[in-house]
Coordinates of N, CA, C and O in Angstrom, one line a residue:
M278 N 3.7 -8.7 0.1 CA 2.2 -8.2 -0.1 C 2.3 -6.6 -0.8 O 3.8 -5.9 -0.9
R279 N 1.3 -6.6 -1.6 CA 1.5 -5.7 -2.5 C 1.7 -4.2 -2.0 O 0.6 -3.6 -1.1
L280 N 1.4 -3.2 -2.7 CA 1.4 -1.9 -2.7 C -0.3 -1.4 -2.7 O -0.2 -0.6 -1.7
L281 N -1.1 -2.1 -3.3 CA -2.3 -1.7 -3.3 C -3.1 -2.1 -1.7 O -3.7 -1.5 -0.9
T282 N -2.1 -3.3 -1.3 CA -3.0 -4.1 0.1 C -2.6 -2.9 1.1 O -3.1 -2.4 1.9
H283 N -1.2 -2.3 1.2 CA -1.0 -1.6 1.9 C -1.2 -0.4 1.9 O -1.8 0.3 3.2
N284 N -2.3 0.3 0.7 CA -2.8 1.3 0.8 C -4.1 1.4 1.5 O -4.7 2.4 1.7
T285 N -4.5 0.1 2.1 CA -5.2 -0.1 2.8 C -5.5 -0.4 4.1 O -6.3 -0.1 5.1
L286 N -4.1 -0.5 4.6 CA -4.2 -0.9 5.7 C -3.4 0.4 7.0 O -2.8 1.3 6.7
A287 N -3.9 0.0 8.1 CA -3.8 1.1 9.0 C -3.8 0.4 10.1 O -4.2 -0.7 10.7
N288 N -3.1 1.0 11.2 CA -3.0 0.8 13.0 C -4.7 0.9 13.3 O -4.6 2.0 14.0
N289 N -5.2 0.1 13.9 CA -6.7 0.2 14.5 C -6.5 0.0 15.7 O -7.6 0.0 16.3
S290 N -5.3 0.1 16.6 CA -5.5 0.4 18.0 C -5.9 1.6 18.9 O -6.1 2.3 18.0
G291 N -6.4 1.6 19.8 CA -7.2 2.5 20.9 C -6.1 3.7 20.7 O -6.5 4.7 20.5
D292 N -4.7 3.4 21.0 CA -3.6 4.2 21.0 C -3.8 5.0 20.0 O -3.4 6.3 20.1
A293 N -3.9 4.8 18.5 CA -3.7 5.2 17.4 C -4.7 6.2 17.4 O -4.1 7.3 16.6
K294 N -6.0 6.0 17.3 CA -6.9 7.0 17.7 C -7.1 7.3 16.3 O -6.8 8.9 15.9
D295 N -7.3 6.6 15.1 CA -7.6 6.9 13.7 C -6.7 8.0 13.1 O -6.6 8.6 12.4
R296 N -5.3 7.8 13.9 CA -4.1 8.3 13.2 C -2.8 7.4 12.7 O -2.2 7.6 12.4
G297 N -3.5 6.2 12.7 CA -2.6 5.2 12.2 C -2.6 5.0 10.8 O -2.0 3.7 10.5
F298 N -2.2 6.0 10.1 CA -2.0 5.7 8.5 C -1.9 6.7 8.2 O -1.9 8.0 8.3
P299 N -0.8 6.8 6.8 CA -0.2 5.5 6.5 C 0.6 4.8 7.2 O 1.3 5.7 8.1
L300 N 0.9 3.8 7.0 CA 1.9 2.8 7.8 C 3.6 3.1 7.3 O 2.9 2.6 5.7
R301 N 4.5 3.1 7.8 CA 5.7 3.5 6.9 C 6.7 2.1 6.8 O 6.0 1.3 7.8
I302 N 6.8 1.9 5.7 CA 7.3 0.6 5.1 C 9.1 0.8 5.7 O 9.6 1.5 5.1
T303 N 9.4 -0.2 6.1 CA 10.7 -0.6 6.4 C 11.0 -2.2 5.5 O 10.4 -3.1 5.9
V304 N 12.0 -1.5 4.8 CA 12.2 -2.8 3.6 C 13.3 -4.0 4.2 O 14.8 -3.3 4.3
T305 N 13.3 -5.3 4.1 CA 14.2 -6.0 4.4 C 14.2 -6.8 3.0 O 15.8 -6.9 2.4
K306 N 13.0 -7.2 2.3 CA 13.7 -7.8 1.2 C 12.0 -7.6 0.1 O 10.9 -7.9 0.6
V307 N 12.1 -7.4 -1.2 CA 11.2 -6.9 -2.3 C 11.3 -8.0 -3.4 O 12.4 -8.6 -3.6
R308 N 10.3 -8.0 -3.7 CA 10.1 -9.0 -5.0 C 9.3 -8.7 -6.4 O 8.3 -8.0 -5.7
V309 N 9.7 -8.8 -7.5 CA 9.1 -7.6 -8.5 C 9.1 -8.8 -9.7 O 9.7 -9.4 -10.1
E310 N 7.4 -9.0 -10.0 CA 7.0 -9.9 -11.3 C 7.0 -9.0 -12.2 O 6.7 -7.9 -12.5
E311 N 6.8 -10.1 -13.3 CA 7.2 -8.8 -14.6 C 6.0 -9.7 -15.3 O 5.6 -10.8 -14.8
G312 N 5.5 -9.2 -16.2 CA 4.2 -9.7 -16.9 C 3.6 -8.8 -17.8 O 3.9 -7.8 -17.7
E313 N 2.6 -9.4 -18.7 CA 1.9 -8.4 -19.6 C 1.0 -7.8 -18.7 O 0.6 -8.1 -18.4
I314 N 1.0 -6.8 -19.4 CA 0.1 -5.7 -18.8 C -1.2 -5.2 -20.2 O -0.7 -4.3 -20.6
G315 N -2.2 -5.6 -19.9 CA -3.4 -5.2 -21.1 C -4.7 -4.4 -20.7 O -4.5 -4.2 -20.1
A316 N -5.3 -4.4 -21.6 CA -6.4 -3.3 -21.3 C -7.2 -4.0 -20.1 O -7.7 -2.9 -19.1
R317 N -7.4 -4.9 -19.7 CA -8.1 -5.5 -18.4 C -7.6 -4.9 -17.3 O -8.2 -4.2 -16.3
E318 N -6.3 -4.7 -17.0 CA -5.4 -4.6 -16.0 C -5.2 -3.1 -16.0 O -5.5 -2.6 -14.8
I319 N -5.3 -2.4 -17.2 CA -5.7 -0.8 -17.3 C -7.0 -0.7 -16.8 O -6.8 0.3 -16.1
Q320 N -8.0 -1.2 -17.0 CA -9.3 -1.0 -16.5 C -9.6 -1.2 -15.1 O -9.7 -0.4 -14.3
F321 N -8.5 -2.0 -14.8 CA -8.7 -2.2 -13.1 C -8.2 -1.1 -12.7 O -8.5 -0.6 -11.5
V322 N -7.0 -0.6 -12.8 CA -6.7 0.6 -12.3 C -7.2 1.5 -12.6 O -7.4 2.6 -11.2
R323 N -7.7 2.0 -13.1 CA -8.7 3.3 -13.9 C -9.6 3.4 -12.9 O -10.0 4.0 -12.2
N324 N -10.2 2.4 -12.4 CA -11.7 1.5 -11.4 C -10.7 2.1 -10.1 O -11.5 2.6 -9.4
M325 N -9.5 1.5 -9.8 CA -9.2 1.7 -8.6 C -8.6 3.3 -8.3 O -8.3 4.0 -7.3
L326 N -8.5 3.9 -9.0 CA -8.0 5.5 -9.1 C -8.8 6.0 -7.8 O -8.2 6.9 -6.6
P327 N -10.2 6.1 -7.7 CA -10.8 6.8 -6.8 C -10.7 6.5 -5.6 O -10.8 7.2 -4.4
S328 N -10.2 5.2 -5.3 CA -10.1 4.9 -4.2 C -8.6 4.7 -3.6 O -8.3 4.2 -2.1
L329 N -7.8 4.9 -4.4 CA -6.3 5.3 -3.6 C -5.9 6.6 -2.7 O -6.5 7.7 -3.1
E330 N -5.2 6.7 -1.5 CA -4.9 7.3 -1.0 C -3.1 7.6 -1.5 O -2.8 7.2 -1.7
W331 N -3.4 8.8 -2.6 CA -2.1 8.8 -3.8 C -1.2 9.3 -3.0 O 0.2 8.8 -3.3
Q332 N -1.3 10.2 -1.9 CA -0.1 10.8 -1.1 C 0.8 9.7 -0.3 O 2.3 9.3 -0.6
A333 N 0.0 8.8 0.1 CA 0.4 7.3 1.1 C 1.1 6.6 0.1 O 2.2 5.9 0.2
L334 N 0.5 6.6 -1.2 CA 1.4 5.8 -2.2 C 2.4 6.1 -2.7 O 3.3 4.8 -2.8
V335 N 2.6 6.9 -2.9 CA 3.6 7.9 -3.2 C 4.8 7.8 -2.4 O 5.8 7.3 -2.8
K336 N 4.9 7.9 -1.1 CA 5.7 7.5 -0.2 C 5.6 6.1 0.1 O 6.9 5.6 0.3
A337 N 4.9 5.2 0.2 CA 5.1 3.9 0.0 C 5.8 3.4 -1.2 O 7.1 2.4 -0.9
A338 N 5.9 3.7 -2.1 CA 6.6 3.6 -3.4 C 8.0 3.8 -3.4 O 8.9 3.3 -3.7
A339 N 8.2 4.8 -3.0 CA 9.7 5.4 -2.8 C 10.3 4.5 -1.5 O 11.5 4.2 -1.8
D340 N 9.5 4.3 -0.4 CA 10.2 3.2 0.7 C 10.2 2.1 0.6 O 11.6 1.2 0.3
M341 N 9.7 1.3 -1.0 CA 9.9 0.2 -1.6 C 11.2 0.2 -3.1 O 11.3 -0.8 -3.4
G342 N 11.4 1.6 -2.9 CA 12.8 1.9 -3.8 C 12.0 2.6 -5.0 O 13.0 2.2 -6.3
I343 N 11.0 2.8 -5.3 CA 10.4 3.2 -6.6 C 10.0 4.6 -6.5 O 9.1 5.0 -6.0
P344 N 10.9 6.0 -6.7 CA 10.6 7.0 -6.7 C 10.1 8.1 -7.8 O 10.2 9.2 -7.3
T345 N 9.6 7.4 -8.2 CA 8.9 8.2 -9.9 C 8.0 8.2 -10.0 O 7.4 8.8 -10.9
L346 N 6.9 8.0 -8.7 CA 5.6 8.1 -9.1 C 5.2 9.6 -9.1 O 6.2 10.5 -8.1
P347 N 4.3 10.5 -9.6 CA 4.3 11.9 -9.4 C 3.7 12.4 -8.3 O 3.0 11.6 -7.6
P348 N 4.1 13.3 -8.1 CA 3.6 13.8 -6.6 C 2.2 14.0 -6.3 O 1.3 13.9 -5.5
Q349 N 1.4 14.5 -7.7 CA -0.2 14.6 -8.1 C -0.4 13.6 -8.9 O 0.0 13.4 -10.0
L350 N -1.6 13.0 -8.8 CA -2.2 12.3 -9.9 C -3.2 13.4 -10.4 O -4.0 14.1 -10.0
T351 N -3.1 13.5 -11.8 CA -3.6 14.7 -12.3 C -4.8 13.8 -13.6 O -4.5 12.8 -13.7
E352 N -5.2 14.5 -14.0 CA -6.7 13.6 -14.9 C -5.9 13.6 -15.9 O -6.1 12.4 -16.7
D353 N -5.0 14.0 -16.6 CA -4.1 13.8 -17.8 C -3.6 12.3 -17.6 O -3.5 11.5 -18.3
L354 N -2.6 12.0 -16.6 CA -2.4 11.1 -15.9 C -3.3 10.0 -16.0 O -2.9 8.4 -16.3
A355 N -4.3 10.4 -15.1 CA -5.5 9.2 -15.0 C -6.0 8.9 -16.5 O -6.6 7.2 -16.5
N356 N -6.0 9.2 -17.4 CA -6.4 8.9 -19.1 C -5.2 8.6 -19.6 O -5.7 8.1 -20.7
D357 N -4.0 8.1 -19.3 CA -3.2 8.0 -20.2 C -2.4 6.7 -20.1 O -2.1 6.2 -19.1
P358 N -2.8 5.6 -20.9 CA -2.9 4.1 -20.7 C -1.5 3.9 -20.5 O -1.1 2.7 -19.7
E359 N -0.2 4.7 -20.7 CA 1.0 4.0 -20.4 C 1.3 4.4 -18.9 O 2.2 3.6 -18.3
F360 N 0.7 5.1 -18.3 CA 0.8 5.7 -17.0 C 0.5 4.5 -16.1 O 0.4 4.1 -14.8
L361 N -1.3 4.5 -16.6 CA -1.9 3.4 -15.7 C -0.9 1.8 -15.9 O -1.4 1.5 -15.1
K362 N -0.3 1.7 -16.8 CA 0.1 0.5 -17.3 C 1.3 0.3 -16.0 O 1.7 -0.6 -15.2
A363 N 2.1 1.3 -16.0 CA 3.1 1.8 -15.0 C 2.8 1.6 -13.7 O 3.0 1.0 -12.7
L364 N 1.7 2.3 -13.7 CA 1.0 2.2 -12.2 C 0.6 0.7 -11.5 O 0.3 0.5 -10.4
Y365 N -0.4 0.1 -12.6 CA -0.6 -1.2 -12.6 C 0.8 -2.1 -12.0 O 0.9 -2.7 -10.8
H366 N 1.6 -1.8 -12.8 CA 3.1 -2.3 -12.3 C 3.4 -2.1 -10.6 O 3.6 -3.0 -9.9
V367 N 3.0 -1.2 -10.2 CA 3.5 -0.5 -9.0 C 2.9 -1.4 -8.0 O 3.4 -1.7 -7.0
L368 N 1.4 -1.3 -8.0 CA 0.5 -1.6 -7.4 C 0.2 -2.6 -7.0 O -0.1 -3.6 -6.0
M369 N 0.4 -3.7 -8.3 CA 0.1 -5.4 -8.5 C 1.4 -6.3 -8.6 O 1.5 -7.0 -7.9
N370 N 2.6 -5.5 -9.0 CA 3.6 -6.2 -9.3 C 5.2 -6.2 -8.5 O 6.0 -7.0 -8.2
V371 N 4.8 -5.5 -7.4 CA 5.9 -4.9 -6.4 C 5.4 -5.8 -5.4 O 4.4 -5.1 -4.6
H372 N 6.4 -6.6 -4.5 CA 5.7 -7.2 -3.4 C 6.7 -7.2 -2.1 O 7.6 -7.3 -2.3
L373 N 6.2 -6.5 -1.0 CA 7.3 -6.3 0.1 C 7.0 -8.0 0.7 O 6.0 -8.6 0.9
V374 N 8.1 -8.5 0.4 CA 8.4 -9.8 1.0 C 8.7 -9.8 2.5 O 8.0 -10.8 3.1
E375 N 9.4 -9.3 3.0 CA 10.0 -9.4 4.0 C 10.0 -8.0 4.8 O 11.0 -7.1 4.1
G376 N 9.6 -7.4 5.9 CA 10.0 -6.1 6.6 C 9.4 -5.8 7.6 O 8.8 -6.7 8.3
L377 N 8.9 -4.1 7.9 CA 7.9 -3.9 8.6 C 7.1 -2.9 8.3 O 7.4 -1.8 7.5
L378 N 5.8 -3.1 9.2 CA 5.3 -1.8 8.4 C 5.1 -0.9 10.0 O 4.8 -1.7 11.3
T379 N 5.1 0.6 10.0 CA 5.4 1.2 11.4 C 4.3 2.3 11.3 O 4.1 2.6 10.3
C380 N 3.7 2.0 12.5 CA 2.6 3.3 12.8 C 3.0 4.8 13.1 O 4.0 4.4 13.6
P381 N 2.3 5.5 12.1 CA 3.0 7.1 12.6 C 2.7 7.4 14.1 O 3.2 8.6 14.1
A382 N 1.3 7.1 14.2 CA 1.0 7.7 15.8 C 1.5 7.0 16.7 O 1.9 7.8 17.7
T383 N 2.6 6.2 16.8 CA 2.5 4.6 18.1 C 4.1 4.9 18.1 O 4.4 4.0 18.5
G384 N 4.5 4.4 16.6 CA 5.7 3.7 16.4 C 5.4 2.4 16.6 O 6.2 1.5 16.5
R385 N 3.9 1.9 16.6 CA 4.2 0.2 16.7 C 4.5 -0.5 15.6 O 3.9 0.0 14.3
E386 N 5.3 -1.4 15.5 CA 5.8 -2.3 14.5 C 4.8 -3.3 14.4 O 4.6 -4.1 14.8
F387 N 4.5 -3.7 12.7 CA 4.1 -5.2 12.3 C 5.1 -5.8 11.5 O 5.0 -5.2 10.5
P388 N 5.3 -6.9 11.9 CA 6.0 -7.4 11.0 C 5.4 -8.0 9.8 O 4.0 -8.5 9.7
V389 N 6.1 -8.4 8.2 CA 5.7 -8.6 7.1 C 6.5 -10.0 6.8 O 8.0 -9.7 6.8
E390 N 6.3 -11.1 6.7 CA 6.4 -12.4 6.5 C 6.3 -12.8 5.4 O 4.9 -13.3 5.6
N391 N 7.0 -13.8 4.3 CA 6.4 -14.2 3.4 C 5.4 -13.4 2.7 O 4.3 -13.8 2.7
E392 N 5.4 -12.5 2.6 CA 4.5 -11.8 1.9 C 3.3 -11.0 3.0 O 2.7 -10.2 2.3
I393 N 3.1 -11.1 4.1 CA 1.6 -11.4 4.9 C 2.3 -10.3 5.9 O 3.1 -11.0 6.7
P394 N 1.4 -8.8 6.1 CA 1.4 -8.4 7.0 C 0.7 -9.0 8.3 O -0.4 -9.5 8.3
N395 N 1.6 -8.9 9.4 CA 1.0 -9.2 10.5 C -0.1 -8.2 11.3 O 1.1 -7.6 12.4
M396 N -1.1 -7.8 11.6 CA -1.9 -6.7 12.2 C -2.3 -7.4 12.9 O -3.0 -6.5 13.8
M397 N -2.2 -8.5 13.5 CA -2.7 -8.7 15.1 C -2.3 -7.6 16.1 O -1.4 -7.3 16.3
L398 N -3.4 -7.6 16.8 CA -3.2 -6.7 18.2 C -2.9 -7.7 19.5 O -3.9 -8.2 19.5
E399 N -2.8 -6.8 20.4 CA -2.5 -7.7 21.6 C -3.5 -7.2 22.6 O -4.5 -5.8 22.1
E400 N -4.4 -7.6 23.0 CA -5.7 -7.4 23.8 C -5.8 -5.8 24.5 O -6.6 -5.5 23.9
E401 N -4.7 -5.8 25.4 CA -4.5 -4.5 25.5 C -4.6 -3.2 24.6 O -4.5 -1.9 24.9
E402 N -4.2 -3.7 23.5 CA -4.4 -2.2 22.5 C -5.6 -2.4 21.8 O -5.7 -1.2 21.5
C403 N -6.5 -3.3 22.0 CA -7.4 -2.6 21.4 C -8.5 -1.5 21.8 O -8.6 -1.6 23.2
A404 N -8.9 -0.9 21.4 CA -9.9 -0.3 21.9 C -11.1 -0.5 22.6 O -11.6 -1.5 22.2
P405 N -11.5 -0.3 23.3 CA -13.0 -0.6 24.0 C -14.2 -0.6 23.3 O -14.4 0.5 22.1
V406 N -15.0 -1.2 23.2 CA -15.9 -1.7 22.2 C -17.2 -1.5 22.9 O -17.4 -2.2 24.2
R407 N -18.1 -0.4 22.6 CA -19.3 -0.5 23.2 C -20.4 -1.3 22.3 O -20.8 -1.0 21.1
L408 N -21.7 -2.0 23.4 CA -22.4 -2.9 22.4 C -23.8 -1.8 23.0 O -23.6 -1.6 23.6

């Protein structure tokens, strides 16, 4: 699971009541890819910046052993190609292979196996739906 994916996941159970984000990461195994990061990747990250929950990303990166993201995203950083390359690496090349995602509101644990988070809820955990 990439950190970009993690930045969008939440516990949507009825018990979490919109407080199921961000999920805490417990790492068992991480995989880091290496590769060229060019203009296309920089533009991708630049376009993603408004969608990122920055504080959640900083915490998740630290949980994954990358404590180097700045606490605040400044306009200067958002326009710095070298920073955007490094951010692309964090978002796309660092993978949680095995571990747990834990809801901050309920403590519910979601396993990650073979880089795939299992976010399935039991029926009794689902919020009632009105039609």
